[in-house]
Structures are given as structure tokens and as C-alpha cells.
């Protein structure tokens, strides 16, 4: 007979920081009794009562959490982890936001559960707690648009390799943007920007968008850290800079808000399976913080940017690798130059070797296939073989994807106890990723059932 299911997350998972939250909750009983009015015995009795109430609350919270299976979303910076999480929320809750218009947290709200040291945090003020409402996304999207424009105009003027603007209109538009952009960047809420200024700015963006040089710059944007979503936001500049702008789901999916701290999101599927999804900051300086979440994981969801085979690392990731989890110095490294995709592969190898994850199942999302397709169709784009010298196939989508899938399968080859699944994804395209996420859901149910069989999984409630 199969043993009864045992919760996969034990009470020790319940962290001191959560206990602290309860203690500091104004709705809880006061932590210290009013000393002057009570005898010592009275005070002790009150303290015991308080402590028992706290214990009960902690046990109830721990029992609640024990019904959830843990999923880790891992991958290097900007690979698309948070975008996949947004799509998971959308598929299972129908909602991308964490905060309702009245300010209340929504049931699947994303909460910060582990902080980076404040000196290295990249929170930037918006959604610091992990809670992102409509108003937060307006600011993020406008910042994405303005920062992208600033980067494009600056790159064109500072790099001799960049062509001049193709038309006089483009030249004038770039000059207008240069003179106005810092004011808008400082005021993404647009409060202190007049209607005239806004109209002039939008007209300049639209004129620049029609200039052939801008299209060329966007095409090679990956080389100078331009956002993948820059083009979409530039095309929609008039909407985004409208004072009444309210972002669509598509815009929220395209938005880039680096995950400052590790977040936890509760997802309950239609079948009743409950998951705690941990989304991490993928930058090199933050990778050591992942390890504290490596115990008792049902499955790793690893997101790798397959389009970035030729893209330089973000400047903050060009630091020497640190000792410990991210120390890949001893790994066999192919002789090609470092790129974001190679970095992602090396980090994946490292995760697969980690002692706490020796048998943990993994689902790899080879993400940004839309960008890869466009790149491979561009005769001027870098050749895959220049970055991965052991690739001898043509510069075409299917063989390149096959090669990269094989590279990701490499670290677990021969490990019969480990399950590895690899999917090609376009995380910003809801229909494509939702088909993949439905398959992922089925895989997770199977993994769950296997765990139940061995006495450590969860049954759907
Ligand atoms: N074109 C395209 N853009 C994508 C895709 N997936 C994600 N993006 C965009 O890539 C950017 C980065 O995505 P995020 O989900 O923030 O990346 P992340 O892995 O969470 O990054 P960190 O939080 O910094 O570790 C966002 O602007 C996304 O909209 C994709 O499949 N195609
Ligand atoms: Mg993120």
C-alpha cells in the first residue's frame, strides 16, 4: 500500500522574518503587556497567553504553507524568469497585478522573501515589496521607453561605427529628444511635463521611429544592452506617454523590471495543486542568494535566453566569478567568446551539480525564440559558430535550437534518477507560452504523483 502523503515543505521552512512580521502586526495582541497595571504573575500569564497565540498562528501558517510544492525559477539576468512568472499568474489567476485598484493585495500577490544587501539592491523605488499594481507598471513602462530612447540617441552620437540619421527629420527629432529626455526621465509620472512638451516629444519619437538608422540600431541593440522590448514601446510611445495611460497585459509582459529581491508567489491550479514559485535576481552578484532556497524543491524552472548567443554580458556581470555556488572556474569551457547564452549554460551546469539538487527535476525554457528567429534571418547577424565553435550546422532556426537543447541536456546525460525537459519559448507571447505552461503543469502533476508514491508529495486539494 502506498504510504500516506507527507507535506513536502516542512515547518522549518517558516522563516524568522515571517515570525517577525506576525509579531509586528498591529492586528495581533500587543507584544508587551501594560506593565504598570499588572503584578509579575499577571504579566507572566499574559506573556504565556500571547506566546501560545503566536505559536498557534505560526503552526497554522506553517500547515498552510506545507500544502504547497516549491518551484524555483532560475536563470541569468534578463533571461525572462519574471515574464514566465507573469504568464503563470495569468494562466492560473487571470491576473498579472499584485495590487487591486483599491490597494488590496490580490490572492496570488508576489512578496519579497529574501533581500539582497541594500548597497547592491536595484529596487529603484517601484514595487519594492514585490507588489506591483497598475500605477507601478505605468512608471516602469515609461522608464523602459525613455531609457531605451536615451540609449539609442546616445549610442548613435558616440559611436563612430553608427550611421548618421538617415533623414533631416530624423536628425531634428534626435536633437529634440536629446534636449528633453532627461526632464521626462526624471518625471515618468509626467506631472511636471506640460501638454505642449508631451506632444512635441511624442512627435519627435514618431519621426525618429521612421528613420532607417533607428531600425539599424534596434537590430544590433543587443550589443549595447538595449531592451528586447524597446521597439514595441517606441511604436506605442503615443499611448504610453498619454496622461491617462493604463497598461495592457501585453505591455506589462514586455516591461523590464529587474527582480531586486527573491520573491514568492502562491499559485493554485484549477486542479487544486498549490505551488510556491520563487523568482530570483539573475545577476551574478545575487546568485549566491539562490542557495538558501535549494532544499525540498519539486522542480527547477530554468530560463535561458537562446537568442543571446552573441550578446555580451551585462556590465554588472563582467565581474570575476565569486567562490562558491557561482564558481565555474573549474568547468570545461568551450573556446568561444563569452556570451549571455554561454554564461547561462555554465550557470545551469553549476545548478545541476549542486549537492542539494542532485536528483531534482528541471524544465529548461529556451526563451526568446522570436528574437532568435529574427537574428538568424538577418544576413548581417553574428554566426552561431563564431560563439560556439563546436556548432557545425547551418545558421537556421531548427538546427541551432537542436544544438542548444543538446548542450543543455549535456550536464544530466546518463543521470537516470533525474528528469529533464526542454521547451522552446516566447515568453512575451501569451498563446505560445501558455501551450508550454499547460505541458509544464502536466509534468508537475506527474512529478507530484511520483513524490506522493515515495511519501513526500502533495495531493490536489
Ligand atoms: N522579445 C522577447 N522578449 C522577452 C521574452 N521573454 C522576456 N522578454 C523580455 O525580456 C526582458 C527581461 O525579462 P525579465 O522577465 O524581467 O527577466 P528576468 O530573468 O526576470 O531578469 P532578472 O529579474 O533581472 O533576473 C523583459 O523586457 C521581457 O519583456 C521573449 O520570449 N521574447
Ligand atoms: Mg526578474
Short mmCIF file of C-alpha atoms and ligand atoms in Angstrom, two decimals:
data_model
loop_
_atom_site.label_atom_id
_atom_site.label_comp_id
_atom_site.label_asym_id
_atom_site.label_seq_id
_atom_site.Cartn_x
_atom_site.Cartn_y
_atom_site.Cartn_z
CA UNK A 1 0.00 0.00 0.00
CA UNK A 2 1.27 3.46 -0.84
CA UNK A 3 2.29 5.44 2.25
CA UNK A 4 0.14 8.46 3.03
CA UNK A 5 1.30 11.77 1.53
CA UNK A 6 3.60 13.79 3.68
CA UNK A 7 3.83 17.54 3.14
CA UNK A 8 6.85 18.40 1.04
CA UNK A 9 7.56 21.69 2.80
CA UNK A 10 8.23 21.27 6.48
CA UNK A 11 7.65 23.76 9.23
CA UNK A 12 11.32 24.67 9.42
CA UNK A 13 10.76 26.46 6.11
CA UNK A 14 8.94 29.09 8.06
CA UNK A 15 11.47 31.84 8.39
CA UNK A 16 12.33 34.14 11.24
CA UNK A 17 11.40 37.13 9.08
CA UNK A 18 7.81 35.87 8.86
CA UNK A 19 7.67 35.38 12.60
CA UNK A 20 8.88 38.96 12.91
CA UNK A 21 6.09 40.13 10.62
CA UNK A 22 3.49 38.49 12.81
CA UNK A 23 4.98 39.94 15.96
CA UNK A 24 4.93 43.40 14.44
CA UNK A 25 1.43 43.08 13.03
CA UNK A 26 -0.77 45.79 14.62
CA UNK A 27 -3.73 43.37 14.47
CA UNK A 28 -2.02 40.91 16.77
CA UNK A 29 -2.11 41.18 20.55
CA UNK A 30 0.47 43.65 21.95
CA UNK A 31 3.91 42.08 22.41
CA UNK A 32 4.35 43.53 25.90
CA UNK A 33 1.54 43.73 28.45
CA UNK A 34 0.86 47.10 30.18
CA UNK A 35 3.43 46.51 32.93
CA UNK A 36 2.32 49.14 35.45
CA UNK A 37 -1.21 47.69 35.88
CA UNK A 38 -0.22 44.06 36.41
CA UNK A 39 1.52 42.02 39.04
CA UNK A 40 4.50 39.95 37.96
CA UNK A 41 2.31 36.79 37.88
CA UNK A 42 -0.26 38.56 35.80
CA UNK A 43 2.39 39.71 33.37
CA UNK A 44 3.81 36.19 33.09
CA UNK A 45 0.33 34.75 32.41
CA UNK A 46 -0.33 37.33 29.74
CA UNK A 47 3.04 36.67 28.14
CA UNK A 48 2.30 32.90 28.10
CA UNK A 49 -1.09 33.54 26.53
CA UNK A 50 0.47 35.77 23.96
CA UNK A 51 3.21 33.26 23.20
CA UNK A 52 0.64 30.42 22.82
CA UNK A 53 -1.41 32.54 20.44
CA UNK A 54 1.71 33.31 18.43
CA UNK A 55 2.64 29.59 18.33
CA UNK A 56 -0.85 28.72 17.08
CA UNK A 57 -0.62 31.38 14.36
CA UNK A 58 2.82 30.11 13.33
CA UNK A 59 1.62 26.49 13.25
CA UNK A 60 -1.44 27.44 11.18
CA UNK A 61 0.74 29.38 8.75
CA UNK A 62 3.26 26.51 8.57
CA UNK A 63 0.43 23.98 7.96
CA UNK A 64 -0.93 26.22 5.21
CA UNK A 65 2.48 26.51 3.57
CA UNK A 66 3.05 22.76 3.87
CA UNK A 67 0.27 22.24 1.32
CA UNK A 68 2.41 23.96 -1.33
CA UNK A 69 5.15 22.47 -3.53
CA UNK A 70 8.21 24.55 -4.18
CA UNK A 71 9.23 25.60 -7.69
CA UNK A 72 12.39 27.61 -8.35
CA UNK A 73 12.59 29.97 -11.31
CA UNK A 74 16.31 30.24 -12.02
CA UNK A 75 18.41 31.73 -14.82
CA UNK A 76 20.76 34.58 -15.58
CA UNK A 77 19.67 38.23 -15.63
CA UNK A 78 17.13 39.31 -18.24
CA UNK A 79 16.53 35.75 -19.42
CA UNK A 80 12.76 36.09 -18.88
CA UNK A 81 12.12 34.46 -15.46
CA UNK A 82 9.72 37.13 -14.21
CA UNK A 83 7.97 37.14 -17.59
CA UNK A 84 7.34 33.39 -17.26
CA UNK A 85 6.04 34.01 -13.74
CA UNK A 86 3.68 36.72 -15.05
CA UNK A 87 2.35 34.21 -17.59
CA UNK A 88 1.88 31.58 -14.86
CA UNK A 89 -0.14 34.10 -12.87
CA UNK A 90 -2.16 34.98 -15.93
CA UNK A 91 -2.96 31.36 -16.78
CA UNK A 92 -3.88 30.34 -13.24
CA UNK A 93 -5.40 33.53 -11.80
CA UNK A 94 -6.34 35.51 -14.93
CA UNK A 95 -4.46 38.46 -13.48
CA UNK A 96 -0.98 39.98 -13.76
CA UNK A 97 -1.22 42.53 -10.99
CA UNK A 98 -0.42 42.08 -7.30
CA UNK A 99 -2.48 45.03 -6.08
CA UNK A 100 -6.17 45.78 -6.82
CA UNK A 101 -7.15 49.36 -7.73
CA UNK A 102 -8.32 49.86 -4.11
CA UNK A 103 -4.82 48.99 -2.88
CA UNK A 104 -5.65 45.49 -1.55
CA UNK A 105 -3.16 42.69 -2.24
CA UNK A 106 -4.57 40.13 -4.71
CA UNK A 107 -4.55 36.39 -3.78
CA UNK A 108 -1.58 35.47 -6.00
CA UNK A 109 0.40 38.56 -4.93
CA UNK A 110 4.16 38.32 -5.25
CA UNK A 111 6.01 39.02 -1.99
CA UNK A 112 9.68 39.69 -1.34
CA UNK A 113 11.06 36.88 0.82
CA UNK A 114 14.82 37.44 0.75
CA UNK A 115 16.62 40.71 0.48
CA UNK A 116 19.93 41.50 -1.13
CA UNK A 117 22.21 43.77 0.90
CA UNK A 118 20.82 47.27 0.38
CA UNK A 119 24.07 48.53 -1.14
CA UNK A 120 23.59 46.20 -4.07
CA UNK A 121 19.81 46.32 -4.40
CA UNK A 122 18.42 47.55 -7.69
CA UNK A 123 14.87 48.09 -6.45
CA UNK A 124 14.61 51.64 -7.72
CA UNK A 125 11.56 52.51 -5.65
CA UNK A 126 8.78 50.87 -7.69
CA UNK A 127 7.15 47.72 -6.27
CA UNK A 128 9.85 47.40 -3.60
CA UNK A 129 7.84 44.81 -1.66
CA UNK A 130 7.33 42.79 -4.83
CA UNK A 131 3.76 44.11 -5.04
CA UNK A 132 3.20 45.67 -8.46
CA UNK A 133 -0.07 47.46 -9.18
CA UNK A 134 -1.28 49.26 -12.31
CA UNK A 135 0.34 52.57 -11.31
CA UNK A 136 3.73 50.89 -10.69
CA UNK A 137 3.67 49.36 -14.17
CA UNK A 138 2.89 52.74 -15.77
CA UNK A 139 6.11 54.12 -14.28
CA UNK A 140 8.18 51.06 -15.21
CA UNK A 141 6.98 51.06 -18.82
CA UNK A 142 7.52 54.78 -19.29
CA UNK A 143 11.03 54.41 -17.81
CA UNK A 144 11.73 51.48 -20.17
CA UNK A 145 10.65 53.63 -23.13
CA UNK A 146 12.59 56.73 -22.08
CA UNK A 147 15.75 54.84 -21.10
CA UNK A 148 15.69 52.97 -24.42
CA UNK A 149 15.35 56.21 -26.40
CA UNK A 150 18.15 57.84 -24.41
CA UNK A 151 20.41 54.83 -25.01
CA UNK A 152 19.69 54.78 -28.76
CA UNK A 153 20.31 58.51 -29.26
CA UNK A 154 23.44 58.39 -27.13
CA UNK A 155 24.82 55.33 -28.94
CA UNK A 156 24.26 56.97 -32.33
CA UNK A 157 26.10 60.14 -31.31
CA UNK A 158 29.01 58.46 -29.50
CA UNK A 159 29.88 55.53 -31.76
CA UNK A 160 31.60 56.27 -34.98
CA UNK A 161 30.52 52.87 -36.27
CA UNK A 162 26.87 54.03 -36.06
CA UNK A 163 25.48 55.61 -39.21
CA UNK A 164 24.23 59.24 -39.21
CA UNK A 165 20.46 59.70 -39.07
CA UNK A 166 19.05 58.81 -42.47
CA UNK A 167 16.87 61.91 -42.91
CA UNK A 168 16.90 65.58 -41.78
CA UNK A 169 13.66 64.81 -39.89
CA UNK A 170 15.47 62.08 -38.02
CA UNK A 171 18.32 64.50 -37.21
CA UNK A 172 15.89 67.13 -35.86
CA UNK A 173 13.91 64.54 -33.90
CA UNK A 174 17.09 63.23 -32.25
CA UNK A 175 18.08 66.79 -31.25
CA UNK A 176 14.61 67.36 -29.74
CA UNK A 177 14.82 64.10 -27.77
CA UNK A 178 18.32 64.95 -26.53
CA UNK A 179 17.14 68.32 -25.24
CA UNK A 180 14.01 66.98 -23.49
CA UNK A 181 14.67 63.41 -22.43
CA UNK A 182 16.33 63.98 -19.05
CA UNK A 183 13.33 66.04 -17.90
CA UNK A 184 10.93 63.21 -18.76
CA UNK A 185 13.22 60.56 -17.28
CA UNK A 186 13.16 62.50 -14.02
CA UNK A 187 9.33 62.72 -14.20
CA UNK A 188 7.97 59.42 -15.54
CA UNK A 189 4.63 60.25 -13.89
CA UNK A 190 4.58 63.26 -16.28
CA UNK A 191 3.22 65.56 -13.53
CA UNK A 192 5.57 68.42 -14.32
CA UNK A 193 5.56 67.94 -18.10
CA UNK A 194 3.22 70.32 -19.96
CA UNK A 195 0.79 69.10 -22.63
CA UNK A 196 2.78 71.00 -25.29
CA UNK A 197 6.04 69.40 -24.23
CA UNK A 198 4.45 65.97 -24.24
CA UNK A 199 3.03 66.43 -27.76
CA UNK A 200 6.38 67.73 -29.06
CA UNK A 201 8.22 64.79 -27.50
CA UNK A 202 5.82 62.16 -28.91
CA UNK A 203 6.09 63.74 -32.39
CA UNK A 204 9.89 63.53 -32.16
CA UNK A 205 9.76 59.85 -31.13
CA UNK A 206 7.48 59.07 -34.06
CA UNK A 207 9.73 60.94 -36.51
CA UNK A 208 12.78 59.08 -35.20
CA UNK A 209 10.94 55.74 -35.38
CA UNK A 210 10.55 56.33 -39.13
CA UNK A 211 14.31 56.85 -39.62
CA UNK A 212 16.17 53.88 -41.14
CA UNK A 213 19.16 54.42 -38.84
CA UNK A 214 16.97 53.83 -35.79
CA UNK A 215 15.86 50.49 -37.26
CA UNK A 216 19.53 49.53 -37.78
CA UNK A 217 20.37 50.49 -34.21
CA UNK A 218 17.46 48.47 -32.81
CA UNK A 219 18.61 45.46 -34.85
CA UNK A 220 22.04 45.49 -33.15
CA UNK A 221 20.68 46.74 -29.80
CA UNK A 222 21.67 43.53 -28.01
CA UNK A 223 25.31 44.59 -28.42
CA UNK A 224 24.78 47.70 -26.29
CA UNK A 225 22.26 46.39 -23.73
CA UNK A 226 19.13 47.73 -25.43
CA UNK A 227 15.92 46.14 -24.11
CA UNK A 228 14.31 43.49 -26.29
CA UNK A 229 11.04 45.39 -25.84
CA UNK A 230 12.44 48.78 -26.94
CA UNK A 231 10.97 48.63 -30.44
CA UNK A 232 7.47 47.71 -29.24
CA UNK A 233 7.47 50.53 -26.70
CA UNK A 234 8.76 53.08 -29.25
CA UNK A 235 5.98 52.09 -31.65
CA UNK A 236 3.43 52.64 -28.84
CA UNK A 237 5.03 55.85 -27.49
CA UNK A 238 1.90 58.00 -28.00
CA UNK A 239 -0.19 55.59 -25.89
CA UNK A 240 2.46 55.13 -23.20
CA UNK A 241 3.01 58.86 -22.80
CA UNK A 242 -0.71 59.63 -22.67
CA UNK A 243 -1.50 61.03 -19.19
CA UNK A 244 -4.43 58.56 -18.90
CA UNK A 245 -2.30 55.57 -19.89
CA UNK A 246 -3.32 52.25 -18.36
CA UNK A 247 -1.04 49.38 -19.43
CA UNK A 248 -2.43 46.36 -21.26
CA UNK A 249 -1.33 42.85 -20.27
CA UNK A 250 0.86 42.81 -23.39
CA UNK A 251 2.72 45.92 -22.23
CA UNK A 252 3.17 44.52 -18.72
CA UNK A 253 4.63 41.34 -20.22
CA UNK A 254 7.07 43.41 -22.28
CA UNK A 255 8.09 45.56 -19.33
CA UNK A 256 11.54 45.17 -17.81
CA UNK A 257 11.70 45.47 -14.02
CA UNK A 258 14.76 43.62 -12.69
CA UNK A 259 13.87 41.42 -9.73
CA UNK A 260 15.57 43.19 -6.84
CA UNK A 261 14.93 40.58 -4.15
CA UNK A 262 13.84 36.96 -4.24
CA UNK A 263 10.05 36.82 -4.41
CA UNK A 264 7.48 34.17 -3.56
CA UNK A 265 4.17 33.80 -5.41
CA UNK A 266 1.39 31.40 -4.45
CA UNK A 267 -0.21 29.73 -7.45
CA UNK A 268 -3.19 27.37 -7.20
CA UNK A 269 -4.06 25.49 -10.37
CA UNK A 270 -7.60 24.61 -11.50
CA UNK A 271 -6.90 21.00 -10.44
CA UNK A 272 -6.14 22.27 -6.94
CA UNK A 273 -2.37 21.84 -6.98
CA UNK A 274 -0.62 24.51 -4.98
CA UNK A 275 2.80 25.90 -5.81
CA UNK A 276 5.10 28.40 -4.17
CA UNK A 277 7.09 29.88 -7.03
CA UNK A 278 10.38 31.55 -6.12
CA UNK A 279 11.68 34.09 -8.63
CA UNK A 280 15.28 35.21 -8.19
CA UNK A 281 17.51 38.06 -9.27
CA UNK A 282 19.65 36.55 -12.02
CA UNK A 283 22.64 38.87 -11.89
CA UNK A 284 25.98 37.40 -10.90
CA UNK A 285 26.30 39.37 -7.67
CA UNK A 286 22.95 37.93 -6.48
CA UNK A 287 23.41 34.27 -7.40
CA UNK A 288 24.83 33.29 -4.01
CA UNK A 289 21.39 34.14 -2.52
CA UNK A 290 19.69 31.39 -4.53
CA UNK A 291 21.21 28.57 -2.48
CA UNK A 292 19.06 29.21 0.59
CA UNK A 293 16.05 28.05 -1.49
CA UNK A 294 17.61 24.84 -2.82
CA UNK A 295 16.14 22.41 -0.26
CA UNK A 296 12.99 20.42 -0.91
CA UNK A 297 12.37 21.68 -4.46
CA UNK A 298 9.80 19.85 -6.62
CA UNK A 299 11.21 21.22 -9.86
CA UNK A 300 13.57 23.86 -11.22
CA UNK A 301 12.23 26.03 -14.00
CA UNK A 302 15.39 27.26 -15.71
CA UNK A 303 15.03 30.12 -18.19
CA UNK A 304 17.83 30.58 -20.75
CA UNK A 305 17.94 33.34 -23.40
CA UNK A 306 18.63 31.29 -26.54
CA UNK A 307 18.68 34.46 -28.70
CA UNK A 308 21.66 35.86 -26.82
CA UNK A 309 24.32 33.54 -28.29
CA UNK A 310 26.32 36.62 -29.40
CA UNK A 311 25.30 39.10 -26.71
CA UNK A 312 27.87 40.48 -24.26
CA UNK A 313 27.17 40.03 -20.56
CA UNK A 314 25.55 42.95 -18.75
CA UNK A 315 28.36 45.19 -17.39
CA UNK A 316 27.48 44.23 -13.80
CA UNK A 317 28.04 40.54 -14.66
CA UNK A 318 31.54 41.06 -16.03
CA UNK A 319 32.98 40.80 -12.52
CA UNK A 320 35.22 37.86 -11.76
CA UNK A 321 33.15 34.90 -10.68
CA UNK A 322 32.85 34.55 -6.93
CA UNK A 323 33.84 31.48 -4.99
CA UNK A 324 31.11 29.03 -4.03
CA UNK A 325 27.96 28.38 -5.99
CA UNK A 326 28.84 30.54 -8.98
CA UNK A 327 32.46 29.44 -9.19
CA UNK A 328 32.69 27.94 -12.68
CA UNK A 329 36.45 28.32 -12.93
CA UNK A 330 36.92 24.54 -12.90
CA UNK A 331 34.34 23.75 -15.52
CA UNK A 332 35.29 22.75 -19.01
CA UNK A 333 34.64 25.86 -21.04
CA UNK A 334 34.37 25.86 -24.83
CA UNK A 335 36.88 28.09 -26.54
CA UNK A 336 34.32 30.55 -27.99
CA UNK A 337 33.96 34.05 -26.55
CA UNK A 338 31.76 34.60 -23.50
CA UNK A 339 28.14 35.45 -24.28
CA UNK A 340 24.91 35.58 -22.30
CA UNK A 341 23.87 32.17 -23.63
CA UNK A 342 27.19 30.55 -22.72
CA UNK A 343 27.02 32.14 -19.26
CA UNK A 344 23.50 30.73 -18.88
CA UNK A 345 24.72 27.26 -19.86
CA UNK A 346 27.58 27.42 -17.34
CA UNK A 347 25.23 28.50 -14.56
CA UNK A 348 22.85 25.66 -15.48
CA UNK A 349 25.71 23.13 -15.26
CA UNK A 350 26.56 24.52 -11.85
CA UNK A 351 22.98 24.16 -10.63
CA UNK A 352 22.72 20.59 -11.91
CA UNK A 353 25.88 19.71 -9.96
CA UNK A 354 24.75 21.27 -6.72
CA UNK A 355 24.58 18.64 -3.95
CA UNK A 356 21.11 19.80 -2.81
CA UNK A 357 19.73 19.45 -6.34
CA UNK A 358 21.40 16.20 -7.42
CA UNK A 359 18.11 14.48 -8.34
CA UNK A 360 15.78 17.47 -8.68
CA UNK A 361 13.82 17.57 -11.94
CA UNK A 362 14.37 20.54 -14.23
CA UNK A 363 12.39 22.13 -17.02
CA UNK A 364 14.51 24.35 -19.28
CA UNK A 365 12.82 27.16 -21.17
CA UNK A 366 14.99 28.11 -24.16
CA UNK A 367 13.44 31.55 -24.29
CA UNK A 368 13.23 34.50 -26.70
CA UNK A 369 12.85 32.33 -29.78
CA UNK A 370 11.19 35.29 -31.54
CA UNK A 371 14.44 37.27 -31.20
CA UNK A 372 16.48 34.24 -32.27
CA UNK A 373 14.37 33.77 -35.40
CA UNK A 374 14.82 37.44 -36.38
CA UNK A 375 18.56 37.25 -35.74
CA UNK A 376 19.09 34.09 -37.77
CA UNK A 377 17.14 35.62 -40.67
CA UNK A 378 19.44 38.66 -40.67
CA UNK A 379 22.44 38.10 -43.00
CA UNK A 380 24.48 40.66 -41.02
CA UNK A 381 23.93 38.94 -37.65
CA UNK A 382 26.80 37.15 -35.89
CA UNK A 383 27.23 33.47 -36.75
CA UNK A 384 26.38 30.95 -34.05
CA UNK A 385 29.54 29.01 -34.96
CA UNK A 386 31.69 32.05 -34.08
CA UNK A 387 30.45 31.82 -30.47
CA UNK A 388 30.04 28.04 -30.19
CA UNK A 389 32.95 26.59 -32.19
CA UNK A 390 31.63 23.04 -31.88
CA UNK A 391 28.49 24.03 -33.81
CA UNK A 392 28.90 22.96 -37.42
CA UNK A 393 25.31 23.29 -38.64
CA UNK A 394 23.71 25.98 -40.78
CA UNK A 395 22.62 29.38 -39.44
CA UNK A 396 18.99 28.20 -39.24
CA UNK A 397 16.40 28.02 -36.50
CA UNK A 398 15.77 24.25 -36.14
CA UNK A 399 19.40 23.05 -36.20
CA UNK A 400 20.51 25.87 -33.85
CA UNK A 401 17.72 25.03 -31.37
CA UNK A 402 18.61 21.35 -31.61
CA UNK A 403 22.26 22.11 -30.86
CA UNK A 404 21.46 24.35 -27.89
CA UNK A 405 18.98 21.79 -26.48
CA UNK A 406 21.73 19.19 -26.65
CA UNK A 407 24.14 21.46 -24.83
CA UNK A 408 21.61 21.93 -22.01
CA UNK A 409 20.93 18.19 -21.86
CA UNK A 410 24.69 17.55 -21.54
CA UNK A 411 25.07 18.11 -17.78
CA UNK A 412 22.44 15.46 -16.90
CA UNK A 413 23.25 12.89 -19.58
CA UNK A 414 23.43 9.44 -18.03
CA UNK A 415 21.70 10.53 -14.81
CA UNK A 416 18.80 8.10 -14.75
CA UNK A 417 17.36 9.46 -11.50
CA UNK A 418 16.95 12.93 -12.95
CA UNK A 419 14.14 14.20 -15.18
CA UNK A 420 14.97 16.99 -17.64
CA UNK A 421 12.51 18.61 -20.03
CA UNK A 422 13.44 21.27 -22.59
CA UNK A 423 10.99 23.66 -24.25
CA UNK A 424 11.36 26.46 -26.79
CA UNK A 425 9.51 29.52 -25.54
CA UNK A 426 8.45 33.02 -26.47
CA UNK A 427 7.55 34.25 -23.00
CA UNK A 428 6.03 37.56 -24.07
CA UNK A 429 3.63 35.84 -26.46
CA UNK A 430 0.77 34.60 -24.34
CA UNK A 431 -0.60 31.94 -26.73
CA UNK A 432 2.79 30.30 -27.34
CA UNK A 433 3.94 30.18 -23.71
CA UNK A 434 0.55 29.10 -22.40
CA UNK A 435 0.67 25.95 -24.54
CA UNK A 436 4.09 25.24 -22.99
CA UNK A 437 2.83 26.06 -19.48
CA UNK A 438 -0.05 23.60 -19.89
CA UNK A 439 2.52 20.90 -20.66
CA UNK A 440 4.61 22.07 -17.70
CA UNK A 441 1.54 21.74 -15.49
CA UNK A 442 1.11 18.11 -16.58
CA UNK A 443 4.80 17.44 -15.90
CA UNK A 444 4.48 18.96 -12.43
CA UNK A 445 1.45 16.80 -11.66
CA UNK A 446 3.46 13.71 -12.67
CA UNK A 447 6.41 14.79 -10.50
CA UNK A 448 4.00 15.41 -7.67
CA UNK A 449 2.42 11.98 -8.03
CA UNK A 450 5.85 10.37 -8.09
CA UNK A 451 6.68 12.18 -4.85
CA UNK A 452 3.39 11.05 -3.28
CA UNK A 453 4.30 7.50 -4.23
CA UNK A 454 7.56 7.91 -2.33
CA UNK A 455 5.73 9.53 0.55
CA UNK A 456 6.78 13.16 0.16
CA UNK A 457 4.45 14.80 -2.35
CA UNK A 458 1.10 16.51 -2.19
CA UNK A 459 -2.31 15.53 -3.45
CA UNK A 460 -4.50 18.09 -5.13
CA UNK A 461 -6.92 19.53 -2.58
N1 LIG B 1 11.13 39.50 -27.33
C1 LIG B 1 11.07 38.82 -26.18
N2 LIG B 1 11.27 39.47 -25.02
C2 LIG B 1 11.20 38.74 -23.88
C3 LIG B 1 10.92 37.36 -23.87
N3 LIG B 1 10.93 36.93 -22.58
C4 LIG B 1 11.17 38.01 -21.83
N4 LIG B 1 11.35 39.10 -22.61
C5 LIG B 1 11.66 40.47 -22.19
O1 LIG B 1 12.97 40.44 -21.62
C6 LIG B 1 13.06 41.39 -20.56
C7 LIG B 1 13.62 40.71 -19.34
O2 LIG B 1 12.68 39.79 -18.83
P1 LIG B 1 12.53 39.51 -17.27
O3 LIG B 1 11.43 38.51 -17.13
O4 LIG B 1 12.46 40.76 -16.50
O5 LIG B 1 13.94 38.82 -16.95
P2 LIG B 1 14.43 38.15 -15.58
O6 LIG B 1 15.05 36.84 -15.95
O7 LIG B 1 13.33 38.11 -14.60
O8 LIG B 1 15.57 39.17 -15.14
P3 LIG B 1 16.14 39.49 -13.63
O9 LIG B 1 14.96 39.75 -12.76
O10 LIG B 1 17.00 40.69 -13.82
O11 LIG B 1 16.94 38.30 -13.20
C8 LIG B 1 11.65 41.97 -20.39
O12 LIG B 1 11.58 43.21 -21.03
C9 LIG B 1 10.75 40.95 -21.07
O13 LIG B 1 9.57 41.53 -21.61
C10 LIG B 1 10.71 36.69 -25.12
O14 LIG B 1 10.48 35.49 -25.22
N5 LIG B 1 10.81 37.48 -26.23
MG1 LIG B 2 13.07 39.03 -12.80
#
